[in-house]
mmCIF file of C-alpha atoms in Angstrom:
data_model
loop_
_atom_site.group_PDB
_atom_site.id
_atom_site.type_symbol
_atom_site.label_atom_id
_atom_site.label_comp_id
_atom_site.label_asym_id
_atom_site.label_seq_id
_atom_site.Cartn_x
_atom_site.Cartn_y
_atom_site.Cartn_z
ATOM 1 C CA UNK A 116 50.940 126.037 283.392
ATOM 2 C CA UNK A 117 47.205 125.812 284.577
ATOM 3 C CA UNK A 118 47.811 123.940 288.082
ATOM 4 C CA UNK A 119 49.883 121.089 289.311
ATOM 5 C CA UNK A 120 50.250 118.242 286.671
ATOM 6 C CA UNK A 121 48.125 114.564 286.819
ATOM 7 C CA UNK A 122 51.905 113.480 285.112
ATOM 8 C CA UNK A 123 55.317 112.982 287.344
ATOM 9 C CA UNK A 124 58.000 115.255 285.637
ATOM 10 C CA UNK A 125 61.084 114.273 285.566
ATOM 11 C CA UNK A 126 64.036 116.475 284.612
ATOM 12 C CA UNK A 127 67.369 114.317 283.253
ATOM 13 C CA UNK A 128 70.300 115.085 283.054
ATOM 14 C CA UNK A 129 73.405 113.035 281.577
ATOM 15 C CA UNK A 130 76.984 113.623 282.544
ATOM 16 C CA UNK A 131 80.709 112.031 281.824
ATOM 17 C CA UNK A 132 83.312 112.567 283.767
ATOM 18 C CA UNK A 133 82.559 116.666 284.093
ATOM 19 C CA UNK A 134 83.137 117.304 287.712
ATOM 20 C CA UNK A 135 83.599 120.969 287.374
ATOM 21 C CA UNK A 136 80.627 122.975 286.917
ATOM 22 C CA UNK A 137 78.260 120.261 288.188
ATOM 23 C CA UNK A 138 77.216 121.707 291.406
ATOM 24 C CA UNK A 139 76.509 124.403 289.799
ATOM 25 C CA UNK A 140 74.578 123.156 287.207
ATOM 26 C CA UNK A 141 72.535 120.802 289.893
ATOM 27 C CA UNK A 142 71.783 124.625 291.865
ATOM 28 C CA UNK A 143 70.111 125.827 288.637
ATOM 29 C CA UNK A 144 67.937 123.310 287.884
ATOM 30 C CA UNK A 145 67.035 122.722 291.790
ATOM 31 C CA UNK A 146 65.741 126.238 291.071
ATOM 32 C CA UNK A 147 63.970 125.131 288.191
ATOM 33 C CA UNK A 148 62.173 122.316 290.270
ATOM 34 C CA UNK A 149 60.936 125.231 292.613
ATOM 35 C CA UNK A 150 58.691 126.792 289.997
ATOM 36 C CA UNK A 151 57.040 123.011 289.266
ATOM 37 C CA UNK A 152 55.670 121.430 292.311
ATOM 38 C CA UNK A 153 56.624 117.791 292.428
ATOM 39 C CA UNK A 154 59.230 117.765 289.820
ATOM 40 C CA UNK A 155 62.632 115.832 289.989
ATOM 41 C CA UNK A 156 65.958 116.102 288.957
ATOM 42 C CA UNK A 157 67.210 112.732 287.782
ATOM 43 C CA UNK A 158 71.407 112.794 287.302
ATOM 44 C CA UNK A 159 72.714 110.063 284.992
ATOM 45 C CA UNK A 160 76.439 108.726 285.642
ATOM 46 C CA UNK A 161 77.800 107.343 282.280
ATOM 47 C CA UNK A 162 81.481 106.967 283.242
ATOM 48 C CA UNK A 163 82.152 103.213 283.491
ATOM 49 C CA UNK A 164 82.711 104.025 286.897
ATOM 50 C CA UNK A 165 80.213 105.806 289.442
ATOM 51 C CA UNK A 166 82.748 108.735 289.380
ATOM 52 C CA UNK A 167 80.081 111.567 290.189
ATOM 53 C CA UNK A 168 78.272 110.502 292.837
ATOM 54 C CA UNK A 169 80.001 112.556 295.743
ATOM 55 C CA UNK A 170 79.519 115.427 293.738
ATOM 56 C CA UNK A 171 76.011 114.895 293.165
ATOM 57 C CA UNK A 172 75.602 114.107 296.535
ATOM 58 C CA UNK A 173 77.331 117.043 297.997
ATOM 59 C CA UNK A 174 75.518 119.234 295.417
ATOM 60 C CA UNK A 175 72.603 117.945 295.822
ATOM 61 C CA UNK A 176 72.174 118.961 299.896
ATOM 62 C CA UNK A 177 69.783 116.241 300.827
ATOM 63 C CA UNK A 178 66.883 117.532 298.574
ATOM 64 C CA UNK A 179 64.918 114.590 297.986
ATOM 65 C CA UNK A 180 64.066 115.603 294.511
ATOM 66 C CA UNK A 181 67.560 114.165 292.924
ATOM 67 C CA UNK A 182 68.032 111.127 292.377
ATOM 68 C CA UNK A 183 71.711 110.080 290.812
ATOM 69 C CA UNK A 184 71.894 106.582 288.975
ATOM 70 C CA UNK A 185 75.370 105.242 287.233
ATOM 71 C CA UNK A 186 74.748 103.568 283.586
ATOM 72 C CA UNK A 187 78.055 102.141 282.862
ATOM 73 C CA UNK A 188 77.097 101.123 279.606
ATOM 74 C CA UNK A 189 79.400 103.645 277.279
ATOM 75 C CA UNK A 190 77.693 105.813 274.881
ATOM 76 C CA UNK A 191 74.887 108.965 275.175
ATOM 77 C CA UNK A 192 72.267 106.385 273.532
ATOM 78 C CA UNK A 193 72.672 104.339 276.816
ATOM 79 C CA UNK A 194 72.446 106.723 279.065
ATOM 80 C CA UNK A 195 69.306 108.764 277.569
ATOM 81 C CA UNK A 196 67.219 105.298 277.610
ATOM 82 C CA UNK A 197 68.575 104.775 281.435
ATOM 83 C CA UNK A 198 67.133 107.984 281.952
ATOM 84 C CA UNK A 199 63.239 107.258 280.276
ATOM 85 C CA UNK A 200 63.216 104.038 282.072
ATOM 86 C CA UNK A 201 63.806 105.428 285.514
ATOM 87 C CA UNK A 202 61.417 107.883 284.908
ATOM 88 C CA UNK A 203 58.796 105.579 283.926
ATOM 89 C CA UNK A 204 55.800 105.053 280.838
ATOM 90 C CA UNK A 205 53.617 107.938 282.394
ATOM 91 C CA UNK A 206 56.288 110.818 283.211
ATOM 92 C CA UNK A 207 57.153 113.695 280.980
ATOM 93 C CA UNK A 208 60.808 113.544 280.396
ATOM 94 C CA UNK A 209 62.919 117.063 280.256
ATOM 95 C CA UNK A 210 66.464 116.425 278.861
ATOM 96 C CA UNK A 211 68.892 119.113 279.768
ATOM 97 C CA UNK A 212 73.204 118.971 279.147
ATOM 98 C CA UNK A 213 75.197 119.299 282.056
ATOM 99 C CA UNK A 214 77.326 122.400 280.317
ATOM 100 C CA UNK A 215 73.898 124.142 279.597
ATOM 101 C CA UNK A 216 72.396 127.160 281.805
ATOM 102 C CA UNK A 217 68.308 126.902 281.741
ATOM 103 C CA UNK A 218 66.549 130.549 281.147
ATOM 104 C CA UNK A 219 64.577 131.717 284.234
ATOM 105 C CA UNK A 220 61.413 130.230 283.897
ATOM 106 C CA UNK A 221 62.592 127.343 281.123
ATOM 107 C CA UNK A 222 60.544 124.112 282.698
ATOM 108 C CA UNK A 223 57.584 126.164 283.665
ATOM 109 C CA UNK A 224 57.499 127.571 279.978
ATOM 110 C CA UNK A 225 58.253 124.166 278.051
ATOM 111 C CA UNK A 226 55.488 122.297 280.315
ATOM 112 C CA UNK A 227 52.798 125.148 279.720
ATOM 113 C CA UNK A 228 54.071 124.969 276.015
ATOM 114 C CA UNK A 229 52.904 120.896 276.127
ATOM 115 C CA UNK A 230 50.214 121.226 278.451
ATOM 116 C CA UNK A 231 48.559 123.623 275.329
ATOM 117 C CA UNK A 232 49.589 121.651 272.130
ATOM 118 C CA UNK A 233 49.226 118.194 273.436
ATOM 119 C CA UNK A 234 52.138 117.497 271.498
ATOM 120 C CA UNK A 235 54.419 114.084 272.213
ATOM 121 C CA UNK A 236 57.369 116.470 272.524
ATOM 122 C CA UNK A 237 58.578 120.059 273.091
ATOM 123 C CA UNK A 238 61.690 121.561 272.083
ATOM 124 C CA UNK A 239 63.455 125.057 272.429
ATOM 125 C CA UNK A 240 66.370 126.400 271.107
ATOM 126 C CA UNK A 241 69.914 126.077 272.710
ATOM 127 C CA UNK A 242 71.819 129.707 272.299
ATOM 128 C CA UNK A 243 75.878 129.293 272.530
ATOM 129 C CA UNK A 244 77.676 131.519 275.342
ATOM 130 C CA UNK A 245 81.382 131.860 274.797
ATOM 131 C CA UNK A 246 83.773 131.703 278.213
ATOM 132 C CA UNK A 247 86.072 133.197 275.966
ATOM 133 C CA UNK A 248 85.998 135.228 273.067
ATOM 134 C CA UNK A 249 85.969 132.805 269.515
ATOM 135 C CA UNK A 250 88.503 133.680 266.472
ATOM 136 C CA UNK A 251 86.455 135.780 264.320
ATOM 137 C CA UNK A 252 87.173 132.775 261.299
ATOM 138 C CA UNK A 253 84.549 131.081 263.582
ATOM 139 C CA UNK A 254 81.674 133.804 264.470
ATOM 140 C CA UNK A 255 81.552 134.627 260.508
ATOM 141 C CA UNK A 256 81.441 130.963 259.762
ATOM 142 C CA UNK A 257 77.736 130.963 262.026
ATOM 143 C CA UNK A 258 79.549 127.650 263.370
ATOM 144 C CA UNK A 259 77.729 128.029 266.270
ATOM 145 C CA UNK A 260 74.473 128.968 265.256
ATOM 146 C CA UNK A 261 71.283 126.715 265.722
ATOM 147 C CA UNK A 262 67.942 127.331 263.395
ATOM 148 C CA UNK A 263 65.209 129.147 265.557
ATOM 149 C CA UNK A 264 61.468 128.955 265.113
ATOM 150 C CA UNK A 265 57.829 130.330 265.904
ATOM 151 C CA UNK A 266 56.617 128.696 269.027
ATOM 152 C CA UNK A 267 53.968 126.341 267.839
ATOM 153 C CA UNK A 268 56.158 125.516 264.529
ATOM 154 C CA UNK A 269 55.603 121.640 263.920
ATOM 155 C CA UNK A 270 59.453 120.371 263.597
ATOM 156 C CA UNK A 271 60.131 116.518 262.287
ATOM 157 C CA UNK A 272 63.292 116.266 264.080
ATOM 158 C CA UNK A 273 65.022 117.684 267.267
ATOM 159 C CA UNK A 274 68.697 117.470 269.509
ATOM 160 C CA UNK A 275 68.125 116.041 273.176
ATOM 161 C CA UNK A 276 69.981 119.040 274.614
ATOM 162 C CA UNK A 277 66.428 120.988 275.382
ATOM 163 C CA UNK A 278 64.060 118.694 274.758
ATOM 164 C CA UNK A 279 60.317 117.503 276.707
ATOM 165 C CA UNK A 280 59.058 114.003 276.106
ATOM 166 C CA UNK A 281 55.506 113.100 276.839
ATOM 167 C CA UNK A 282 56.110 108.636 277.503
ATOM 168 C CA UNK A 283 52.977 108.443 277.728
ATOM 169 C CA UNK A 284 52.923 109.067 273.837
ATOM 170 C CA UNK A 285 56.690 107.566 273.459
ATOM 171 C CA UNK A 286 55.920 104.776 274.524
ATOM 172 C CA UNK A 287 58.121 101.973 273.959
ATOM 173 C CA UNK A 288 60.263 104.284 271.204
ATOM 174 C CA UNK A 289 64.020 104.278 272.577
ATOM 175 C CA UNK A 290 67.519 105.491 271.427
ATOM 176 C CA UNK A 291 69.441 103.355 268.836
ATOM 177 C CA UNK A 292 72.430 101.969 270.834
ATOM 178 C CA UNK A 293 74.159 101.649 267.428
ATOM 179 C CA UNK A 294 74.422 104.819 267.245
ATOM 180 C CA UNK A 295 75.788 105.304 270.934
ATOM 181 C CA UNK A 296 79.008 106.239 270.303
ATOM 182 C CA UNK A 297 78.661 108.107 266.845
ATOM 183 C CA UNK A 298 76.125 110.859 267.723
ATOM 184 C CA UNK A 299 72.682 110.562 266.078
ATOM 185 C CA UNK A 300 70.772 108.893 268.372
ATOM 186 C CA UNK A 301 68.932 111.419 268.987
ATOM 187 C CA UNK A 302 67.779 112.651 265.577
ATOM 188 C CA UNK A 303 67.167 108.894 264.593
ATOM 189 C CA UNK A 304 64.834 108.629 268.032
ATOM 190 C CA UNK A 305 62.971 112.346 266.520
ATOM 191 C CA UNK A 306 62.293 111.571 263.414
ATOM 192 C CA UNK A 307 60.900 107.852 264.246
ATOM 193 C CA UNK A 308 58.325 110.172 266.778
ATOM 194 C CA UNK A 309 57.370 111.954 264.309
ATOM 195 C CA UNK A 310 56.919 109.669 261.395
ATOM 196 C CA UNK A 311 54.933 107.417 264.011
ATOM 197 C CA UNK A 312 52.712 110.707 264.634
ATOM 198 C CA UNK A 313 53.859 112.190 267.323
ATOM 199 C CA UNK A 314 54.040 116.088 267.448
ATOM 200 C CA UNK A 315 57.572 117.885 268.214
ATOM 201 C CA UNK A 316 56.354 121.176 268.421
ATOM 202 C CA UNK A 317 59.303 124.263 269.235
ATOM 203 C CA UNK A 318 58.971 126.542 271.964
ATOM 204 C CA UNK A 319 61.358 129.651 271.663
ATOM 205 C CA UNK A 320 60.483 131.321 274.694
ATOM 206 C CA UNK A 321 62.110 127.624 276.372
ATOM 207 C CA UNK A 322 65.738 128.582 275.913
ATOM 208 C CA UNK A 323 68.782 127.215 277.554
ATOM 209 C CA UNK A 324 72.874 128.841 277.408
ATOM 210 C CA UNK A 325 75.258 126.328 276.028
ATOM 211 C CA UNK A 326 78.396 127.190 277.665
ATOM 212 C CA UNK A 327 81.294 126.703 274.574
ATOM 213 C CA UNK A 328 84.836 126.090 276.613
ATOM 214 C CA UNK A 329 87.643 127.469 275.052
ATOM 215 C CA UNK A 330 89.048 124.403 273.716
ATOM 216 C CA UNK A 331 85.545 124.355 271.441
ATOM 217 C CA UNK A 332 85.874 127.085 270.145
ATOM 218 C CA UNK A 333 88.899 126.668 267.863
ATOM 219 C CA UNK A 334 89.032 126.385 264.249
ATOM 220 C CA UNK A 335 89.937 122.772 264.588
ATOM 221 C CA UNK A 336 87.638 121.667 266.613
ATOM 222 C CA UNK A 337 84.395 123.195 264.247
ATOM 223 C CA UNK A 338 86.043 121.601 261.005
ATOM 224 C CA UNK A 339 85.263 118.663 263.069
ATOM 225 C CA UNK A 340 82.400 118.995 264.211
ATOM 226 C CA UNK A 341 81.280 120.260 260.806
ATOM 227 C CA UNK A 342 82.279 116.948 259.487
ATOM 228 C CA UNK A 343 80.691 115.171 262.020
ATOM 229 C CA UNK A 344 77.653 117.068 261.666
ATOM 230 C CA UNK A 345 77.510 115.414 257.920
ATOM 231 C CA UNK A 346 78.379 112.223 258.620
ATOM 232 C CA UNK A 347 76.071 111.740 261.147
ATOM 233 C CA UNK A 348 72.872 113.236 258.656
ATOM 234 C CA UNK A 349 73.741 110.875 255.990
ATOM 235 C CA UNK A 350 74.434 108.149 258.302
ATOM 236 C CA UNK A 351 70.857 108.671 259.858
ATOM 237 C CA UNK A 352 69.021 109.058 256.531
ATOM 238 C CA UNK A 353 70.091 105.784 255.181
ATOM 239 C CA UNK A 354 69.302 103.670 258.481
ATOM 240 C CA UNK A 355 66.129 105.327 258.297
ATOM 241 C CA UNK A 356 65.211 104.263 254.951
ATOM 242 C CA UNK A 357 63.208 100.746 254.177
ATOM 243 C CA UNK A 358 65.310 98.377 253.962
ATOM 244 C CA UNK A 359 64.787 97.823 250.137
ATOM 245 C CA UNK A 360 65.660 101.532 249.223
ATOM 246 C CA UNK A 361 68.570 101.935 251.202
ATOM 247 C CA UNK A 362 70.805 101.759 247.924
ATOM 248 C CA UNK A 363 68.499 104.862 246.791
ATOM 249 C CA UNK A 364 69.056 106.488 250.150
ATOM 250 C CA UNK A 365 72.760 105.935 249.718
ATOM 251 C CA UNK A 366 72.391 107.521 246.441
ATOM 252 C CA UNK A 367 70.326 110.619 247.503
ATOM 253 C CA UNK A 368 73.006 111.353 250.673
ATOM 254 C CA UNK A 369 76.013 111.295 247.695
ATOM 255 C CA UNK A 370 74.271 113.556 245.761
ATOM 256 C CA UNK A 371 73.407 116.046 248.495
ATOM 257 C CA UNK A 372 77.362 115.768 249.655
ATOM 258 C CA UNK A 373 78.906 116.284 246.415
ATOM 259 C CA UNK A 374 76.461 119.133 246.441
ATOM 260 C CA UNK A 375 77.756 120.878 249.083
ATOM 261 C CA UNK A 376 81.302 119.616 248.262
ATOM 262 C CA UNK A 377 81.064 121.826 245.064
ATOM 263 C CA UNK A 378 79.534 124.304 246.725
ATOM 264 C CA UNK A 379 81.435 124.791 249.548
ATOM 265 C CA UNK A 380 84.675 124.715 247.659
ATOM 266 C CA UNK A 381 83.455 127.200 245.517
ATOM 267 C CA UNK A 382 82.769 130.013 247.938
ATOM 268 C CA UNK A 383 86.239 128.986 249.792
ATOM 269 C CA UNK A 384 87.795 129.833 246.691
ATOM 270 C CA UNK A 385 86.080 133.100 246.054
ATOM 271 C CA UNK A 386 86.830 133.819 249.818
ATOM 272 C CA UNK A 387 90.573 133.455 249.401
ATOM 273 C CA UNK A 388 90.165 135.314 246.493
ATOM 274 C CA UNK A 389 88.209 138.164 247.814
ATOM 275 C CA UNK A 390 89.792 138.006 250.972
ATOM 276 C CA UNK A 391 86.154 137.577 252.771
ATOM 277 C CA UNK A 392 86.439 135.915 255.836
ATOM 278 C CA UNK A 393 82.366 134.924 255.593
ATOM 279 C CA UNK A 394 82.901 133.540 252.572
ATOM 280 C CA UNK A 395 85.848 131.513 253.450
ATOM 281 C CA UNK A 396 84.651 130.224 256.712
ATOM 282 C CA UNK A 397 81.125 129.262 255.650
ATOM 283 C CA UNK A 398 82.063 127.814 252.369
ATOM 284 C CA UNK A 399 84.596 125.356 254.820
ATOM 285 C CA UNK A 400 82.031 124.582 256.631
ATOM 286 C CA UNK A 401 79.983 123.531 253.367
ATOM 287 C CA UNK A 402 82.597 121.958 252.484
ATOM 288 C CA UNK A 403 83.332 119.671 255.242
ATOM 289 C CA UNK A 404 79.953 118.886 255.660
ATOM 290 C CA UNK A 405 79.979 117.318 252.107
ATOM 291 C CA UNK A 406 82.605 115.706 252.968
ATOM 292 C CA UNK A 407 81.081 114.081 255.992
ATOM 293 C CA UNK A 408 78.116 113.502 254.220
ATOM 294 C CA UNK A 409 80.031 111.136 251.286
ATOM 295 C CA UNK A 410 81.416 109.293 254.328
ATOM 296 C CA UNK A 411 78.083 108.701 255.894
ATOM 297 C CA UNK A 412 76.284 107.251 252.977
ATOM 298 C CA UNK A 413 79.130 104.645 252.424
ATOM 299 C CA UNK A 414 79.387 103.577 255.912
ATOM 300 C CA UNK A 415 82.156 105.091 257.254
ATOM 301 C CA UNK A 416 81.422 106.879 260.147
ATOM 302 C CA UNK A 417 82.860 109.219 262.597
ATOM 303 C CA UNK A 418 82.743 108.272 266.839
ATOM 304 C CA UNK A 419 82.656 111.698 268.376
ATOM 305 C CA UNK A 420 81.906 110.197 271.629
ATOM 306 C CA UNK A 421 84.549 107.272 271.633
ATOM 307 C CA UNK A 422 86.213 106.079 274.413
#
């Protein structure tokens, strides 16, 4: 960063009904607010009830610099576009996870990142920490492994979970409450950006911990997620087609998911065969993906985040 900025910055972050590890999350990114005079931490309640506000409160020690709003309205979608209207048409948004750890100098990196590319968005990658030690079915399936990039590499697409907006390039762009409770939103609201021309540029010195419970990281619960991972990508590529080649788009998701369908079975087979656990878990993971996929494309979707 060169000096102070001409734009408010506003850091947001979204919780549900995650009391523990809240205070502690609020004390990191107080810290973070530190290194960028005139910065804010903006907390956003989505239980249907205002059931954080003590603890924000409390964690929050009188600094003036957080602010806690409830959005009752269910679903993630809801809650990020709370969050970009409170902050306002000229602020630069930072979206963080309440389970996530920022690096040491993460907002002072991804604002000096955006203050030198101009871009209409800044991303940086999201590393998983384990608070207990995964089955090793899961570590050699990579389920928790996230592409990485060269900071400066031009990206079309991007998770809210580390993730600078510029509004005053946004605009009037906001998060698809029909996909709220499915997951999505977020990719939907990226790729819009950037097929409208704005820039979502990585930063991979901007990294934050994601903090995988133990419940997570079971084999059940990544078969799911793989699935969901699918559905969600062929859900999103279809809404995003024109209207008038939807059928095409429903056509082109199929394809991909039998795709990986085939070739996911395939290397679960040789796995079992071979007795490779790589093989095995990544081919699953192919697998269910496909699967997920096929279910996208015909409209059946999966609610990860129902209530």
């Amino acid at each position: 960063m060169t000096g102070p900025l001409a734009q408010p910055v506003w850091v947001c972050m979204l919780t549900y009904r995650r009391s523990e590890g809240l205070a502690e999350a609020i004390g990191m990114l107080r810290t973070q607010l530190d290194l960028v005079p005139g910065a804010r931490l903006l907390v956003v309640d989505n239980d249907e009830q205002p059931s954080a506000s003590a603890s924000v409160a409390e964690a929050a020690g009188g600094d003036v610099r957080v602010r806690y709003v409830h959005e009752p309205t269910p679903g993630i979608a809801a809650a990020r576009n709370r969050a970009l209207d409170e902050a306002g048409p000229e602020a630069v948004v930072v979206f963080i996870d309440d389970d996530e750890q920022p690096s040491e100098k993460w907002l002072p990196t991804l604002l000096a990142c955006w203050e030198e590319t101009g871009a209409a968005a800044v991303v940086g990658p999201v590393l998983s920490t384990f608070t207990a030690e995964p089955d090793p079915w899961i570590t050699a399936g990579g389920f928790f492994q996230r592409l990485r990039h060269v900071t400066g590499t031009v990206v079309t697409t991007a998770a809210t979970n580390n993730l600078l907006l510029d509004m005053s390039q946004v605009g009037e762009l906001r998060f698809d409450l029909g996909f709220g409770l499915s997951g999505g939103s977020d990719t939907v609201f990226t790729r819009t950006l950037s097929a409208a021309g704005g820039r979502i540029v990585w930063c991979d010195e901007a990294a934050v911990d994601d903090l995988v419970p133990a419940d997570r990281a079971t084999p059940e619960w990544v078969r799911a997620r793989a699935a969901r991972i699918g559905n969600s990508d062929s859900r999103v590529q279809v809404y995003l087609a024109p209207s008038g080649r939807r059928p095409v788009a429903r056509l082109r998701a199929t394809a991909r998911g039998l795709v990986r369908v085939l070739g996911g079975s395939a290397r679960l087979v040789l796995g079992r065969l071979t007795g490779s656990l790589t093989h095995h878990a990544r081919g699953t993971r192919t697998l269910l993906r496909g699967l997920g996929m096929l279910r996208g494309a015909w409209g059946s979707y999966v609610t990860e985040y129902a209530r």
